[in-house]
Short mmCIF file of N, CA, C and O in Angstrom, two decimals:
data_model
loop_
_atom_site.label_atom_id
_atom_site.label_comp_id
_atom_site.label_asym_id
_atom_site.label_seq_id
_atom_site.Cartn_x
_atom_site.Cartn_y
_atom_site.Cartn_z
N MET G 87 51.41 134.51 3.00
CA MET G 87 50.16 134.95 2.41
C MET G 87 50.38 135.21 0.91
O MET G 87 51.43 135.68 0.52
N ARG G 88 49.38 134.90 0.13
CA ARG G 88 49.45 135.15 -1.32
C ARG G 88 49.51 136.65 -1.59
O ARG G 88 48.89 137.45 -0.88
N ILE G 89 50.23 137.02 -2.63
CA ILE G 89 50.40 138.44 -2.94
C ILE G 89 49.09 139.10 -3.38
O ILE G 89 48.83 140.25 -3.03
N ASP G 90 48.24 138.38 -4.10
CA ASP G 90 46.97 138.99 -4.52
C ASP G 90 46.06 139.24 -3.33
O ASP G 90 45.43 140.29 -3.22
N LYS G 91 46.04 138.32 -2.41
CA LYS G 91 45.23 138.48 -1.21
C LYS G 91 45.76 139.63 -0.34
O LYS G 91 44.99 140.43 0.20
N LEU G 92 47.08 139.74 -0.25
CA LEU G 92 47.69 140.82 0.53
C LEU G 92 47.34 142.18 -0.04
O LEU G 92 46.97 143.10 0.70
N LEU G 93 47.43 142.35 -1.36
CA LEU G 93 47.10 143.63 -1.99
C LEU G 93 45.65 144.02 -1.70
O LEU G 93 45.35 145.19 -1.46
N TRP G 94 44.77 143.06 -1.70
CA TRP G 94 43.37 143.32 -1.42
C TRP G 94 43.16 143.66 0.05
O TRP G 94 42.47 144.62 0.39
N PHE G 95 43.79 142.89 0.95
CA PHE G 95 43.69 143.16 2.39
C PHE G 95 44.25 144.53 2.75
O PHE G 95 43.73 145.21 3.61
N LEU G 96 45.35 144.94 2.09
CA LEU G 96 45.97 146.23 2.39
C LEU G 96 45.26 147.39 1.69
O LEU G 96 45.69 148.54 1.82
N ARG G 97 44.22 147.09 0.93
CA ARG G 97 43.42 148.10 0.22
C ARG G 97 44.24 148.87 -0.81
O ARG G 97 44.00 150.05 -1.07
N LEU G 98 45.21 148.21 -1.43
CA LEU G 98 45.97 148.82 -2.52
C LEU G 98 45.26 148.64 -3.85
O LEU G 98 45.55 149.33 -4.81
N VAL G 99 44.35 147.66 -3.91
CA VAL G 99 43.48 147.45 -5.07
C VAL G 99 42.06 147.26 -4.57
O VAL G 99 41.85 146.88 -3.42
N LYS G 100 41.08 147.53 -5.43
CA LYS G 100 39.68 147.48 -5.00
C LYS G 100 39.12 146.06 -4.89
O LYS G 100 38.29 145.80 -4.03
N THR G 101 39.55 145.17 -5.79
CA THR G 101 39.01 143.81 -5.78
C THR G 101 40.14 142.79 -5.85
O THR G 101 41.23 143.09 -6.34
N ARG G 102 39.84 141.60 -5.37
CA ARG G 102 40.85 140.55 -5.42
C ARG G 102 41.11 140.09 -6.86
O ARG G 102 42.26 139.83 -7.21
N PRO G 103 40.10 139.98 -7.72
CA PRO G 103 40.41 139.63 -9.12
C PRO G 103 41.33 140.66 -9.79
O PRO G 103 42.18 140.29 -10.60
N LEU G 104 41.17 141.93 -9.45
CA LEU G 104 42.07 142.95 -9.98
C LEU G 104 43.50 142.74 -9.48
O LEU G 104 44.46 142.86 -10.24
N ALA G 105 43.64 142.38 -8.22
CA ALA G 105 44.95 142.09 -7.64
C ALA G 105 45.57 140.86 -8.33
O ALA G 105 46.76 140.83 -8.61
N HIS G 106 44.75 139.86 -8.59
CA HIS G 106 45.21 138.65 -9.27
C HIS G 106 45.74 138.99 -10.67
O HIS G 106 46.83 138.56 -11.05
N THR G 107 44.99 139.80 -11.40
CA THR G 107 45.40 140.21 -12.75
C THR G 107 46.68 141.02 -12.71
O THR G 107 47.58 140.80 -13.52
N LEU G 108 46.79 141.94 -11.77
CA LEU G 108 47.98 142.77 -11.63
C LEU G 108 49.22 141.91 -11.41
O LEU G 108 50.26 142.13 -12.01
N ALA G 109 49.09 140.89 -10.56
CA ALA G 109 50.22 140.01 -10.28
C ALA G 109 50.55 139.12 -11.47
O ALA G 109 51.73 138.94 -11.81
N GLU G 110 49.56 138.57 -12.11
CA GLU G 110 49.78 137.67 -13.24
C GLU G 110 50.40 138.37 -14.44
O GLU G 110 51.12 137.76 -15.21
N GLU G 111 50.12 139.66 -14.60
CA GLU G 111 50.66 140.40 -15.75
C GLU G 111 52.09 140.87 -15.51
O GLU G 111 52.70 141.44 -16.41
N GLY G 112 52.62 140.69 -14.31
CA GLY G 112 54.00 141.02 -14.04
C GLY G 112 54.28 142.49 -13.82
O GLY G 112 55.38 142.95 -14.09
N HIS G 113 53.31 143.22 -13.32
CA HIS G 113 53.47 144.66 -13.12
C HIS G 113 54.07 145.02 -11.76
O HIS G 113 54.23 146.19 -11.47
N MET G 114 54.37 144.03 -10.93
CA MET G 114 54.88 144.28 -9.57
C MET G 114 56.26 143.68 -9.39
O MET G 114 56.66 142.79 -10.13
N ARG G 115 56.93 144.17 -8.35
CA ARG G 115 58.23 143.61 -7.95
C ARG G 115 58.16 143.26 -6.47
O ARG G 115 57.58 144.00 -5.67
N LEU G 116 58.73 142.12 -6.12
CA LEU G 116 58.85 141.68 -4.74
C LEU G 116 60.33 141.51 -4.45
O LEU G 116 60.98 140.66 -5.04
N ASN G 117 60.84 142.36 -3.57
CA ASN G 117 62.27 142.36 -3.24
C ASN G 117 63.14 142.50 -4.49
O ASN G 117 64.17 141.86 -4.62
N GLY G 118 62.68 143.32 -5.42
CA GLY G 118 63.44 143.59 -6.64
C GLY G 118 63.22 142.60 -7.77
O GLY G 118 63.69 142.82 -8.88
N ARG G 119 62.51 141.52 -7.52
CA ARG G 119 62.27 140.51 -8.56
C ARG G 119 60.84 140.62 -9.07
O ARG G 119 59.91 140.85 -8.30
N ARG G 120 60.67 140.43 -10.36
CA ARG G 120 59.37 140.53 -10.99
C ARG G 120 58.43 139.44 -10.49
O ARG G 120 58.81 138.26 -10.40
N VAL G 121 57.20 139.83 -10.17
CA VAL G 121 56.18 138.88 -9.73
C VAL G 121 55.35 138.49 -10.95
O VAL G 121 54.82 139.35 -11.63
N GLU G 122 55.26 137.19 -11.21
CA GLU G 122 54.49 136.71 -12.36
C GLU G 122 53.39 135.74 -11.96
O GLU G 122 52.68 135.23 -12.80
N ARG G 123 53.28 135.49 -10.65
CA ARG G 123 52.28 134.54 -10.16
C ARG G 123 51.49 135.19 -9.02
O ARG G 123 52.07 135.77 -8.11
N ALA G 124 50.19 135.06 -9.06
CA ALA G 124 49.35 135.64 -8.02
C ALA G 124 49.50 134.89 -6.70
O ALA G 124 49.21 135.43 -5.65
N HIS G 125 49.98 133.65 -6.75
CA HIS G 125 50.13 132.88 -5.52
C HIS G 125 51.53 133.01 -4.91
O HIS G 125 51.87 132.28 -3.99
N GLN G 126 52.30 133.99 -5.38
CA GLN G 126 53.62 134.26 -4.81
C GLN G 126 53.45 134.58 -3.32
O GLN G 126 52.60 135.36 -2.94
N LYS G 127 54.27 133.97 -2.47
CA LYS G 127 54.17 134.17 -1.03
C LYS G 127 54.88 135.46 -0.62
O LYS G 127 55.94 135.79 -1.12
N VAL G 128 54.26 136.18 0.33
CA VAL G 128 54.78 137.44 0.85
C VAL G 128 54.78 137.36 2.37
O VAL G 128 53.86 136.78 2.96
N GLY G 129 55.79 137.95 3.00
CA GLY G 129 55.87 137.94 4.45
C GLY G 129 56.39 139.26 4.99
O GLY G 129 56.81 140.14 4.23
N PRO G 130 56.39 139.40 6.31
CA PRO G 130 56.92 140.62 6.92
C PRO G 130 58.38 140.84 6.53
O PRO G 130 59.16 139.89 6.44
N GLY G 131 58.73 142.09 6.26
CA GLY G 131 60.09 142.42 5.86
C GLY G 131 60.29 142.50 4.36
O GLY G 131 61.29 143.02 3.89
N ASP G 132 59.34 141.99 3.59
CA ASP G 132 59.44 142.04 2.13
C ASP G 132 59.15 143.45 1.63
O ASP G 132 58.35 144.19 2.21
N VAL G 133 59.82 143.84 0.55
CA VAL G 133 59.61 145.14 -0.09
C VAL G 133 58.85 144.90 -1.38
O VAL G 133 59.25 144.09 -2.22
N LEU G 134 57.75 145.62 -1.55
CA LEU G 134 56.86 145.44 -2.68
C LEU G 134 56.74 146.73 -3.46
O LEU G 134 56.52 147.80 -2.89
N THR G 135 56.92 146.65 -4.77
CA THR G 135 56.76 147.79 -5.67
C THR G 135 55.49 147.56 -6.47
O THR G 135 55.39 146.59 -7.21
N VAL G 136 54.51 148.47 -6.29
CA VAL G 136 53.19 148.28 -6.87
C VAL G 136 52.79 149.50 -7.69
O VAL G 136 52.88 150.62 -7.21
N PRO G 137 52.33 149.29 -8.94
CA PRO G 137 51.80 150.43 -9.71
C PRO G 137 50.42 150.80 -9.19
O PRO G 137 49.61 149.92 -8.89
N THR G 138 50.17 152.08 -9.06
CA THR G 138 48.86 152.57 -8.64
C THR G 138 48.40 153.62 -9.65
O THR G 138 49.14 153.98 -10.55
N ALA G 139 47.19 154.11 -9.46
CA ALA G 139 46.65 155.11 -10.38
C ALA G 139 47.47 156.39 -10.34
O ALA G 139 47.60 157.07 -11.34
N GLY G 140 48.05 156.72 -9.19
CA GLY G 140 48.82 157.94 -9.06
C GLY G 140 50.30 157.78 -9.32
O GLY G 140 51.06 158.73 -9.18
N GLY G 141 50.76 156.61 -9.67
CA GLY G 141 52.17 156.36 -9.91
C GLY G 141 52.58 155.00 -9.38
O GLY G 141 51.79 154.08 -9.38
N VAL G 142 53.79 154.93 -8.86
CA VAL G 142 54.31 153.68 -8.33
C VAL G 142 54.57 153.86 -6.83
O VAL G 142 55.10 154.88 -6.41
N ARG G 143 54.17 152.86 -6.03
CA ARG G 143 54.41 152.91 -4.59
C ARG G 143 55.36 151.79 -4.21
O ARG G 143 55.22 150.66 -4.66
N VAL G 144 56.31 152.11 -3.35
CA VAL G 144 57.23 151.13 -2.81
C VAL G 144 56.92 151.03 -1.32
O VAL G 144 56.99 152.02 -0.59
N ILE G 145 56.54 149.82 -0.88
CA ILE G 145 56.16 149.63 0.51
C ILE G 145 56.92 148.47 1.12
O ILE G 145 57.34 147.55 0.42
N GLU G 146 57.11 148.52 2.42
CA GLU G 146 57.69 147.41 3.18
C GLU G 146 56.58 146.82 4.02
O GLU G 146 55.86 147.53 4.72
N ILE G 147 56.43 145.51 3.96
CA ILE G 147 55.40 144.82 4.72
C ILE G 147 55.89 144.69 6.16
O ILE G 147 56.94 144.08 6.41
N LEU G 148 55.15 145.26 7.12
CA LEU G 148 55.52 145.18 8.53
C LEU G 148 54.89 143.97 9.21
O LEU G 148 55.51 143.32 10.04
N SER G 149 53.63 143.70 8.86
CA SER G 149 52.94 142.54 9.41
C SER G 149 51.86 142.11 8.42
O SER G 149 51.45 142.90 7.57
N LEU G 150 51.44 140.88 8.53
CA LEU G 150 50.40 140.37 7.64
C LEU G 150 49.03 140.60 8.27
O LEU G 150 48.81 140.21 9.42
N PRO G 151 48.12 141.23 7.54
CA PRO G 151 46.78 141.45 8.09
C PRO G 151 46.01 140.14 8.15
O PRO G 151 46.25 139.22 7.38
N THR G 152 45.08 140.06 9.10
CA THR G 152 44.26 138.85 9.23
C THR G 152 42.94 138.98 8.51
O THR G 152 42.24 137.99 8.32
N ARG G 153 42.60 140.22 8.11
CA ARG G 153 41.34 140.45 7.41
C ARG G 153 41.44 141.73 6.58
O ARG G 153 42.40 142.47 6.70
N ARG G 154 40.43 141.98 5.77
CA ARG G 154 40.36 143.24 5.02
C ARG G 154 39.54 144.21 5.85
O ARG G 154 38.34 144.38 5.67
N GLY G 155 40.21 144.84 6.78
CA GLY G 155 39.54 145.75 7.71
C GLY G 155 39.54 147.17 7.19
O GLY G 155 39.78 147.43 6.01
N PRO G 156 39.28 148.11 8.09
CA PRO G 156 39.26 149.53 7.70
C PRO G 156 40.64 150.01 7.27
O PRO G 156 41.66 149.41 7.61
N ALA G 157 40.67 151.13 6.55
CA ALA G 157 41.92 151.65 5.99
C ALA G 157 43.00 151.88 7.05
O ALA G 157 44.15 151.50 6.82
N PRO G 158 42.71 152.48 8.21
CA PRO G 158 43.78 152.68 9.20
C PRO G 158 44.42 151.36 9.66
O PRO G 158 45.62 151.28 9.89
N GLU G 159 43.60 150.33 9.77
CA GLU G 159 44.11 149.01 10.16
C GLU G 159 45.03 148.46 9.07
O GLU G 159 46.09 147.91 9.36
N ALA G 160 44.62 148.62 7.82
CA ALA G 160 45.43 148.14 6.69
C ALA G 160 46.74 148.92 6.60
O ALA G 160 47.80 148.34 6.38
N GLN G 161 46.69 150.23 6.78
CA GLN G 161 47.88 151.07 6.67
C GLN G 161 48.88 150.80 7.77
O GLN G 161 50.07 151.07 7.60
N SER G 162 48.44 150.25 8.89
CA SER G 162 49.37 149.94 9.98
C SER G 162 50.21 148.69 9.68
O SER G 162 51.17 148.41 10.38
N CYS G 163 49.86 147.96 8.62
CA CYS G 163 50.57 146.73 8.27
C CYS G 163 51.72 146.96 7.30
O CYS G 163 52.46 146.02 7.00
N TYR G 164 51.87 148.18 6.78
CA TYR G 164 52.97 148.46 5.86
C TYR G 164 53.51 149.86 6.07
O TYR G 164 52.87 150.70 6.70
N ARG G 165 54.71 150.07 5.54
CA ARG G 165 55.37 151.38 5.62
C ARG G 165 55.73 151.79 4.20
O ARG G 165 56.31 151.02 3.44
N VAL G 166 55.38 153.01 3.83
CA VAL G 166 55.68 153.53 2.49
C VAL G 166 57.13 153.98 2.48
O VAL G 166 57.54 154.79 3.30
N LEU G 167 57.92 153.44 1.56
CA LEU G 167 59.34 153.76 1.48
C LEU G 167 59.65 154.91 0.55
O LEU G 167 60.70 155.53 0.66
N ASP G 168 58.76 155.21 -0.37
CA ASP G 168 59.04 156.26 -1.35
C ASP G 168 58.26 157.54 -1.07
O ASP G 168 58.08 158.37 -1.96
N ALA G 169 57.81 157.75 0.14
CA ALA G 169 57.01 158.93 0.47
C ALA G 169 57.85 160.20 0.32
O ALA G 169 58.96 160.29 0.79
N GLY G 170 57.29 161.15 -0.38
CA GLY G 170 57.96 162.44 -0.55
C GLY G 170 59.02 162.47 -1.62
O GLY G 170 59.63 163.50 -1.85
N ALA G 171 59.26 161.37 -2.28
CA ALA G 171 60.28 161.34 -3.33
C ALA G 171 59.73 162.05 -4.57
O ALA G 171 58.65 161.75 -5.05
N ASP G 172 60.48 163.03 -5.06
CA ASP G 172 60.08 163.73 -6.27
C ASP G 172 60.46 162.91 -7.50
O ASP G 172 61.54 162.34 -7.56
N VAL G 173 59.56 162.86 -8.45
CA VAL G 173 59.82 162.17 -9.70
C VAL G 173 60.33 163.23 -10.67
O VAL G 173 59.63 164.19 -10.96
N PRO G 174 61.57 163.08 -11.18
CA PRO G 174 62.13 164.10 -12.06
C PRO G 174 61.26 164.42 -13.28
O PRO G 174 61.17 165.55 -13.69
N ILE G 175 60.60 163.43 -13.84
CA ILE G 175 59.76 163.66 -15.01
C ILE G 175 58.58 164.54 -14.62
O ILE G 175 58.22 165.47 -15.33
N ALA G 176 57.97 164.26 -13.46
CA ALA G 176 56.85 165.07 -13.01
C ALA G 176 57.32 166.49 -12.71
O ALA G 176 56.62 167.46 -12.98
N ALA G 177 58.51 166.63 -12.14
CA ALA G 177 59.05 167.96 -11.85
C ALA G 177 59.27 168.73 -13.15
O ALA G 177 59.03 169.93 -13.21
N ALA G 178 59.71 168.07 -14.19
CA ALA G 178 59.94 168.72 -15.48
C ALA G 178 58.62 169.24 -16.04
O ALA G 178 58.58 170.32 -16.64
N ASN G 179 57.56 168.49 -15.83
CA ASN G 179 56.26 168.92 -16.33
C ASN G 179 55.74 170.13 -15.55
O ASN G 179 54.89 170.87 -16.02
N ARG G 180 56.20 170.33 -14.34
CA ARG G 180 55.79 171.49 -13.54
C ARG G 180 56.80 172.63 -13.66
O ARG G 180 56.75 173.59 -12.92
N ASN G 181 57.77 172.50 -14.57
CA ASN G 181 58.83 173.49 -14.77
C ASN G 181 59.67 173.72 -13.53
O ASN G 181 60.07 174.82 -13.22
N GLN G 182 59.89 172.64 -12.77
CA GLN G 182 60.70 172.74 -11.57
C GLN G 182 61.91 171.81 -11.62
O GLN G 182 62.52 171.53 -10.61
N ALA G 183 62.24 171.31 -12.79
CA ALA G 183 63.36 170.39 -12.92
C ALA G 183 64.67 171.16 -12.75
O ALA G 183 64.79 172.32 -13.10
N PHE G 184 65.64 170.48 -12.23
CA PHE G 184 66.96 171.10 -12.02
C PHE G 184 67.85 170.89 -13.20
O PHE G 184 67.93 169.96 -13.84
#
């Protein structure tokens, strides 16, 4: 599946043109390598690093969705790998840095 279509199906971006632009500008990583093409193929087991409004998310693709369904259906297709990880810079801004 194309990476732009996957981002839209997984509801990580609001529109497919936005997903296309995100991929073309090279703001994502697929298995540690920079993505520069929106038609880059993605499959189960791939690790995707995606910038979001709240920061950066690292996810592992568990299965490819067949449609852009409801959020719970989309969330069942991936696993968040960076959940709960503290960002040292953000901790410093909250005066909680070590």
